[in-house]
Short mmCIF file of C-alpha atoms in Angstrom, two decimals:
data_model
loop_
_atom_site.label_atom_id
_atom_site.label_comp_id
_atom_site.label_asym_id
_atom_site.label_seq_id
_atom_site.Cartn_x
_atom_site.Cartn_y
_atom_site.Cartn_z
CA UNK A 1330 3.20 72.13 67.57
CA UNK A 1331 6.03 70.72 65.62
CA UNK A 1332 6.03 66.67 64.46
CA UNK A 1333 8.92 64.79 63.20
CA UNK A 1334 8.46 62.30 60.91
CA UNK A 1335 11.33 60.14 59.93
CA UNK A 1336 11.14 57.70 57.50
CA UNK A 1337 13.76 54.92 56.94
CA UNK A 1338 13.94 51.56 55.27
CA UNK A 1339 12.99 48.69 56.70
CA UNK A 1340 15.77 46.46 57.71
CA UNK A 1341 16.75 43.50 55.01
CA UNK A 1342 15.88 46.02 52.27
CA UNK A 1343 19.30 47.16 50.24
CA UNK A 1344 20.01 50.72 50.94
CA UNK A 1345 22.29 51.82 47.57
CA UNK A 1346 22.12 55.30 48.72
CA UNK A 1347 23.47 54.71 52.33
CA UNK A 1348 26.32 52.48 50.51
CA UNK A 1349 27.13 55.61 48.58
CA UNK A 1350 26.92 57.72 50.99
CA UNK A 1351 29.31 54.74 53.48
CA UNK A 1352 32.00 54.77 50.47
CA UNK A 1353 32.13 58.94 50.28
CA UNK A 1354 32.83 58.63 54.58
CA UNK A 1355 35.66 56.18 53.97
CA UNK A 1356 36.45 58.30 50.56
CA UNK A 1357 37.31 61.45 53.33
CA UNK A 1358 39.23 59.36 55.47
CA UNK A 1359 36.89 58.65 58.22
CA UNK A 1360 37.07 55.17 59.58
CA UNK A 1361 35.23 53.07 62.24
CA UNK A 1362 31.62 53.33 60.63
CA UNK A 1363 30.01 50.46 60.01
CA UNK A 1364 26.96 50.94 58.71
CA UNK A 1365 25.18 53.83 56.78
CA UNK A 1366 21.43 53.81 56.30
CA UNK A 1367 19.53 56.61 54.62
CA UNK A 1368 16.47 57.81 55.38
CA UNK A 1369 14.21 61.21 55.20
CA UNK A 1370 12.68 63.70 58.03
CA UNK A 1371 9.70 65.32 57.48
CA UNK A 1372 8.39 68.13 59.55
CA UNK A 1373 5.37 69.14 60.24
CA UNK A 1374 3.63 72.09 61.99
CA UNK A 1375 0.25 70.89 63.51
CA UNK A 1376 -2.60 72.27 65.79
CA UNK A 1377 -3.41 70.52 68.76
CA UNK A 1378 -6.35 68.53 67.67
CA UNK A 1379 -4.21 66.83 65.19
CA UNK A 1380 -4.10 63.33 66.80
CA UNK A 1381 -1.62 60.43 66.87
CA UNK A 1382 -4.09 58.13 64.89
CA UNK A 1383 -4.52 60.95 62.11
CA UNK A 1384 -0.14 61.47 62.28
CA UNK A 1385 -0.10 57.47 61.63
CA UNK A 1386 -2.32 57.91 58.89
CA UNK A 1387 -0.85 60.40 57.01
CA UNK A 1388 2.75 58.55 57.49
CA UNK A 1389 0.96 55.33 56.51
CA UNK A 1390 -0.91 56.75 53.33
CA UNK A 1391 1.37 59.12 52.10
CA UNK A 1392 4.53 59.78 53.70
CA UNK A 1393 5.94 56.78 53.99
CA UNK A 1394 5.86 53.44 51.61
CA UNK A 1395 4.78 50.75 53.40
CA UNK A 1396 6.04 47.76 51.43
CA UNK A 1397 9.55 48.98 51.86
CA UNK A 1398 9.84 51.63 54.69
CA UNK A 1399 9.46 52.45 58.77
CA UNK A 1400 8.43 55.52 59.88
CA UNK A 1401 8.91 56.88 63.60
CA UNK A 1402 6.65 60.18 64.95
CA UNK A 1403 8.19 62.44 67.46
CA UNK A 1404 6.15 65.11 68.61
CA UNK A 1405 8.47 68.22 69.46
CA UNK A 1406 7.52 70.61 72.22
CA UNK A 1407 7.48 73.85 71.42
CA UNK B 1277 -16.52 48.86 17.33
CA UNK B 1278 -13.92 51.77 18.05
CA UNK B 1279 -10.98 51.05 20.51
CA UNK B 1280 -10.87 53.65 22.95
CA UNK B 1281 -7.82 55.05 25.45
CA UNK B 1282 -6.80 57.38 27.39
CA UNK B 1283 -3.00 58.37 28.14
CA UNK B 1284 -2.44 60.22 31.51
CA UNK B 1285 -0.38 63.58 31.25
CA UNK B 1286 0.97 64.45 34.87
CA UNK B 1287 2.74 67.33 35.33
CA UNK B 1288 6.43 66.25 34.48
CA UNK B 1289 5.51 63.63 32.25
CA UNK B 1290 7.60 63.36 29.75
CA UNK B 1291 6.56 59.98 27.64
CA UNK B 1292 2.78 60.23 27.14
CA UNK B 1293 3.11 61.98 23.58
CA UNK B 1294 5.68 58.91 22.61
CA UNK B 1295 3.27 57.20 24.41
CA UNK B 1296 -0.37 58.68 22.53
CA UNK B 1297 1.24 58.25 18.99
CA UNK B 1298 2.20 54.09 19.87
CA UNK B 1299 -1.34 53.53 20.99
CA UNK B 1300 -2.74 55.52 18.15
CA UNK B 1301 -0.52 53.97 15.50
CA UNK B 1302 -0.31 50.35 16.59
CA UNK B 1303 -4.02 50.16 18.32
CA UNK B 1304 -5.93 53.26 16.46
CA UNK B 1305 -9.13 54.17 17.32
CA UNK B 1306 -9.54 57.17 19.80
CA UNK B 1307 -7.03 58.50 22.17
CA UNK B 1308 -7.84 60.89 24.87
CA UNK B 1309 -5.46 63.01 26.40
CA UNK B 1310 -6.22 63.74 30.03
CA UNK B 1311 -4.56 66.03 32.37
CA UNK B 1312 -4.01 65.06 36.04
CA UNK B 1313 -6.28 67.68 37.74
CA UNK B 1314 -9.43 65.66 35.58
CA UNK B 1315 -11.45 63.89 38.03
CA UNK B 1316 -13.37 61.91 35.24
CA UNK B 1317 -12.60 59.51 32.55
CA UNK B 1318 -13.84 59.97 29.43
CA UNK B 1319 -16.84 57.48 29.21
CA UNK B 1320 -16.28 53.62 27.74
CA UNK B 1321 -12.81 53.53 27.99
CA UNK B 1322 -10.83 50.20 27.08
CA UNK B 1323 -7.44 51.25 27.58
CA UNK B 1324 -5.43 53.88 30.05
CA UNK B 1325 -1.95 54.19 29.68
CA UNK B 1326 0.07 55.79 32.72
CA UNK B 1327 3.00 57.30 31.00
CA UNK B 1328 6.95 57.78 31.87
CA UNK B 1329 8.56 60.87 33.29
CA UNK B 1330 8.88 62.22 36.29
CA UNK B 1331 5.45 63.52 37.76
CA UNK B 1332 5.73 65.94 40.56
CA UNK B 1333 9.23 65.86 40.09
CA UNK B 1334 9.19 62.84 42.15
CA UNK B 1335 8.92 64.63 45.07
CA UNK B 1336 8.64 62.33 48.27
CA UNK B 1337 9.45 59.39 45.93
CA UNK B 1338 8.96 58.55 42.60
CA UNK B 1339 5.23 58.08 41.50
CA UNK B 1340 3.73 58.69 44.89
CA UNK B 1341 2.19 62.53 44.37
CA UNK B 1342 0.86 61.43 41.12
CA UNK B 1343 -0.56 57.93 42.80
CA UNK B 1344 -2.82 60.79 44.79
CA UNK B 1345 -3.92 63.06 42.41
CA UNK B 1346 -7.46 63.51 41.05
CA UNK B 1347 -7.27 61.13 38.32
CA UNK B 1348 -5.43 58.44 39.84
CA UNK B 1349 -8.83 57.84 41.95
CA UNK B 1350 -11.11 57.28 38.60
CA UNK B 1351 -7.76 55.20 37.19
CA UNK B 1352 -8.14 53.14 40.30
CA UNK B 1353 -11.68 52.48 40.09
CA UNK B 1354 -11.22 51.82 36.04
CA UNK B 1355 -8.61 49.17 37.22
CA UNK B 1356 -10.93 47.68 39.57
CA UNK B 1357 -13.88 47.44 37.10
CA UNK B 1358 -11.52 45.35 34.76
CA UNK B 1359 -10.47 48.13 32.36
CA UNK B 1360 -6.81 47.35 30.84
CA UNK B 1361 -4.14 49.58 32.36
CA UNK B 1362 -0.43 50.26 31.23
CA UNK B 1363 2.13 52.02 33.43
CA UNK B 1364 5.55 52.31 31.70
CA UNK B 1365 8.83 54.11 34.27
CA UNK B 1366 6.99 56.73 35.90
CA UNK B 1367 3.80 55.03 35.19
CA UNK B 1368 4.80 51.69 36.84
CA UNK B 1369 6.05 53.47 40.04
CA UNK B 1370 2.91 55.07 40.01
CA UNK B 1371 0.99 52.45 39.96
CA UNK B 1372 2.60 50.52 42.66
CA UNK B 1373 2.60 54.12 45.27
CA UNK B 1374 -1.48 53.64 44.01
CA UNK B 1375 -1.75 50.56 44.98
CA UNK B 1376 -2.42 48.77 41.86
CA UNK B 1377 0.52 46.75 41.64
CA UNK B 1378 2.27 44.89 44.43
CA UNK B 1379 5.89 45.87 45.38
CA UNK B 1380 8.08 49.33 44.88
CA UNK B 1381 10.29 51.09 42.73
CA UNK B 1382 13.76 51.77 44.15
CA UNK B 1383 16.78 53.48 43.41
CA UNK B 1384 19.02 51.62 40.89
CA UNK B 1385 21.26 49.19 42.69
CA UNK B 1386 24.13 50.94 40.97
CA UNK B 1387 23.20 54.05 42.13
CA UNK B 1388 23.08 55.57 38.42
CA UNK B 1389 20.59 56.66 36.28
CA UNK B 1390 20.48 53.75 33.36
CA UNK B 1391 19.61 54.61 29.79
CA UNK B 1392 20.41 51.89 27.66
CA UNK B 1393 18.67 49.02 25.36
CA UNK B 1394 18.04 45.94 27.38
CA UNK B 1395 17.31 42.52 26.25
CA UNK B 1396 14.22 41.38 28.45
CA UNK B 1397 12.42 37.61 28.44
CA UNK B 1398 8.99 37.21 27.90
CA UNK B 1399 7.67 35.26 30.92
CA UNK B 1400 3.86 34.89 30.62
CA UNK B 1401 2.51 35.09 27.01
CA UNK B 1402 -0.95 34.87 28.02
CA UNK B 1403 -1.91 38.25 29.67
CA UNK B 1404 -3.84 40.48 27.26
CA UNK B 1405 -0.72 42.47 27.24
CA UNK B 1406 1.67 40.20 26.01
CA UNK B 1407 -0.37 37.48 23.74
CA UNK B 1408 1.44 38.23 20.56
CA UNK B 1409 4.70 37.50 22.17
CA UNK B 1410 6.52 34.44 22.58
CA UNK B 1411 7.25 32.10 25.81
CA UNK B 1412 10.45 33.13 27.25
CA UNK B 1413 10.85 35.29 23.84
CA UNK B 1414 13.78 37.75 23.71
CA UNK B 1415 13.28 41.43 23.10
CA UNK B 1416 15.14 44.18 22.95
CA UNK B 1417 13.48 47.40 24.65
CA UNK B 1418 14.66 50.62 26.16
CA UNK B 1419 14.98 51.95 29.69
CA UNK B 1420 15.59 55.28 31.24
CA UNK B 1421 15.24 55.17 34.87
CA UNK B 1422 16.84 56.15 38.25
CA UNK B 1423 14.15 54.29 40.26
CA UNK B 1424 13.79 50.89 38.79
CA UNK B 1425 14.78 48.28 41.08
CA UNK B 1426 12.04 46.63 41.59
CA UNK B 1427 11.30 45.20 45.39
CA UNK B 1428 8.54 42.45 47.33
CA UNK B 1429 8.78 40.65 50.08
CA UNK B 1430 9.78 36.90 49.48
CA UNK B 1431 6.27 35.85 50.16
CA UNK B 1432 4.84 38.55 47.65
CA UNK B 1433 7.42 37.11 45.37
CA UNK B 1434 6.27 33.62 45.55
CA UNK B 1435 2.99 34.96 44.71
CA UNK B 1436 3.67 36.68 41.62
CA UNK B 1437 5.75 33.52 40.31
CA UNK B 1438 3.23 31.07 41.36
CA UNK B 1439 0.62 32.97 39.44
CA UNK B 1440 2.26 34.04 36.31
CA UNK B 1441 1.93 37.93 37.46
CA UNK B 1442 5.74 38.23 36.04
CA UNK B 1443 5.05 39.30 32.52
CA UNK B 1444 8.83 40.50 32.08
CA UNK B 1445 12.67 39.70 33.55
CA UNK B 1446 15.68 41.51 32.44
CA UNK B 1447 18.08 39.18 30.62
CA UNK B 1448 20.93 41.28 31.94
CA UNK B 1449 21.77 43.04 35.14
CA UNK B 1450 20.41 45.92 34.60
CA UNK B 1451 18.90 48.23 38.47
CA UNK B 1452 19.25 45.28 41.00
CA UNK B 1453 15.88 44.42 40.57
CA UNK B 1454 14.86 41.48 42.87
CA UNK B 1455 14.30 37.98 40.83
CA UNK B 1456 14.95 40.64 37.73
CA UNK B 1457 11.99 41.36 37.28
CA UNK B 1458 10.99 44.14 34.52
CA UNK B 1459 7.02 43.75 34.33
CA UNK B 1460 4.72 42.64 36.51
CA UNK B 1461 0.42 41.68 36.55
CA UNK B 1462 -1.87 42.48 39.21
CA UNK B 1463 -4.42 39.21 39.91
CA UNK B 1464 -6.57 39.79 37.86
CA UNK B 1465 -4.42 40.20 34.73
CA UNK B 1466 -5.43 43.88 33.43
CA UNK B 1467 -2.87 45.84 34.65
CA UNK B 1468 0.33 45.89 33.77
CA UNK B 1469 3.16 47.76 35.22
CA UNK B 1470 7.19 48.06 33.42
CA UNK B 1471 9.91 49.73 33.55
CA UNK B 1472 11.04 49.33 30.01
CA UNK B 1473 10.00 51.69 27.36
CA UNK B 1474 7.67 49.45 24.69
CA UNK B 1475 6.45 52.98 23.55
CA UNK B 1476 9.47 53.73 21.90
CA UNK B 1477 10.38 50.81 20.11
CA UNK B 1478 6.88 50.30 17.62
CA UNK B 1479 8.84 51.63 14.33
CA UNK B 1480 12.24 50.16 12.37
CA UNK B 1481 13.08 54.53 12.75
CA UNK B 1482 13.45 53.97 16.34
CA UNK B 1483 16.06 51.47 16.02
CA UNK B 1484 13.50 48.58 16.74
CA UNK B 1485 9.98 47.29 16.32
CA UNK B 1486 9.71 45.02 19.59
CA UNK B 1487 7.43 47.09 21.57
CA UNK B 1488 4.75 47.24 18.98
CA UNK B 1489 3.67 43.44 19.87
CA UNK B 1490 2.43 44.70 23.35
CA UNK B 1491 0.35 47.24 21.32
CA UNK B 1492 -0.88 44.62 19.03
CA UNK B 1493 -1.83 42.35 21.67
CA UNK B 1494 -3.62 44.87 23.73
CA UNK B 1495 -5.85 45.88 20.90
CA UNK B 1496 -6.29 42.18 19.48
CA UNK B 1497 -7.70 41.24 23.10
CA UNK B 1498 -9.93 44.27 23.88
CA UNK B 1499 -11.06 44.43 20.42
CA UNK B 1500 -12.12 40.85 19.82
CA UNK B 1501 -12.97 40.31 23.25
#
């Protein structure tokens, strides 16, 4: 089975890459976005006994930072 | 009684022979050179210095393969049995991903990668790491670094203030760091993370001397202690 995990910043904490990335938009012409926020998915391919609580674990110990980022798990079915 | 460190080499380090040749100048004694697969110390350690660089390439983000590796796990339990730790660039953002340190590492408020002098402000002058400095002394040390703005929650940051865990602030804007900070203490006072580079200013042939003081207090508390 395939997992999604996507790791963003937490709101309130500056985002100079998504600024960049806003500026380079508006740089191409594009107008009418407001907001750009980066963030990272990581994918995972997993055997069925690999449960939710271990997924949160391994987002919460390693894959994502806790102190500055969220992290979201979508299971995808195959 | 013989001082003796260790300096960390993880793969993609990058500082830790700048970094071996400071501690052996400045604080002598014996310095170990362990690789990051080593899942022991060397016995009787005083000192470990985390190094800068960039460890696993900083995959995921910077510091936080290297926070996991073998080593890291006797580093951590050095820390918590009161041996003095130093993490410089790399070795700061590693030892926030470890735990170590409050806060995170992030990339540079102005998006660059900064490698410049910086003048920096002494803010606590007691730690064993910074004794033979000066209250709100100006130095001049160097940084290299993508990943340097520093980051806590306001409450976290109220900590650190209220109990002298800032050891450094930029004098300058320098990565967007929050309350610009440059250094900070865990609790207990032996471990010390920065971004700037004391390593490479100990000798006039580096174009300054004001790193060496960190050395000098390092070794002066450990030795005499």
């Amino acid at each position: 089975m395939k997992v999604r995990v996507f790791v963003s910043l937490k709101n309130g904490v500056l985002d100079p890459q998504g600024r960049a990335i806003h500026h380079a938009i508006e740089g191409l012409g594009f107008s009418g976005v407001a907001d750009v926020r980066a963030g990272r998915m990581i994918e995972l391919e997993v055997d069925d006994t690999v449960t939710d609580a271990a997924l949160d674990q391994m987002a919460q110990k390693l894959l994502a930072n806790m102190v500055i980022e969220n992290y979201s798990i979508e299971r995808v079915a195959a | 009684m013989t001082f003796r460190s260790a300096v960390i080499t993880f793969p993609g380090s990058n500082c830790d022979r700048d970094m071996a040749v400071a501690v052996e100048q400045v604080c002598g004694g014996d310095v170990h050179r362990v690789w990051h697969g080593d899942a022991n110390l060397p016995e009787g350690l005083d000192f470990i210095a985390l190094p800068g660089g960039f460890s696993y390439g900083d995959y995921l983000r910077s510091g936080a393969m290297a926070a996991r590796s073998p080593v890291m796990q006797a580093v951590i339990a050095a820390a918590n049995r009161g041996v003095a730790v130093l993490g410089v660039c790399n070795g700061f953002q590693v030892l926030t991903e470890a735990g170590l340190l409050p806060g995170a590492l992030m990339r540079n408020a102005g998006i660059r990668f900064v490698c410049r002098e910086v003048a920096l402000q002494v803010e606590n002058n007691t730690s064993i790491f910074t004794n033979r400095y000066f209250k709100d002394q100006r130095i001049t040390v160097p940084v290299a670094h993508h990943d340097g703005n520093f980051f806590a929650d306001e409450a976290t940051l109220d900590r650190l203030e209220g109990e002298g865990q800032i050891a450094f602030r930029y004098a300058e804007e320098v990565n967007g760091s929050v309350r610009n900070i440059a250094g900070v203490l865990n609790a207990k006072g032996n471990v010390l993370g920065m971004m700037p580079h004391p390593e490479r200013h100990i000798e006039k042939a580096q174009g300054g001397i004001d790193g060496r003081a960190l050395f000098e207090s390092v070794v002066r508390s450990l030795v005499s202690a």
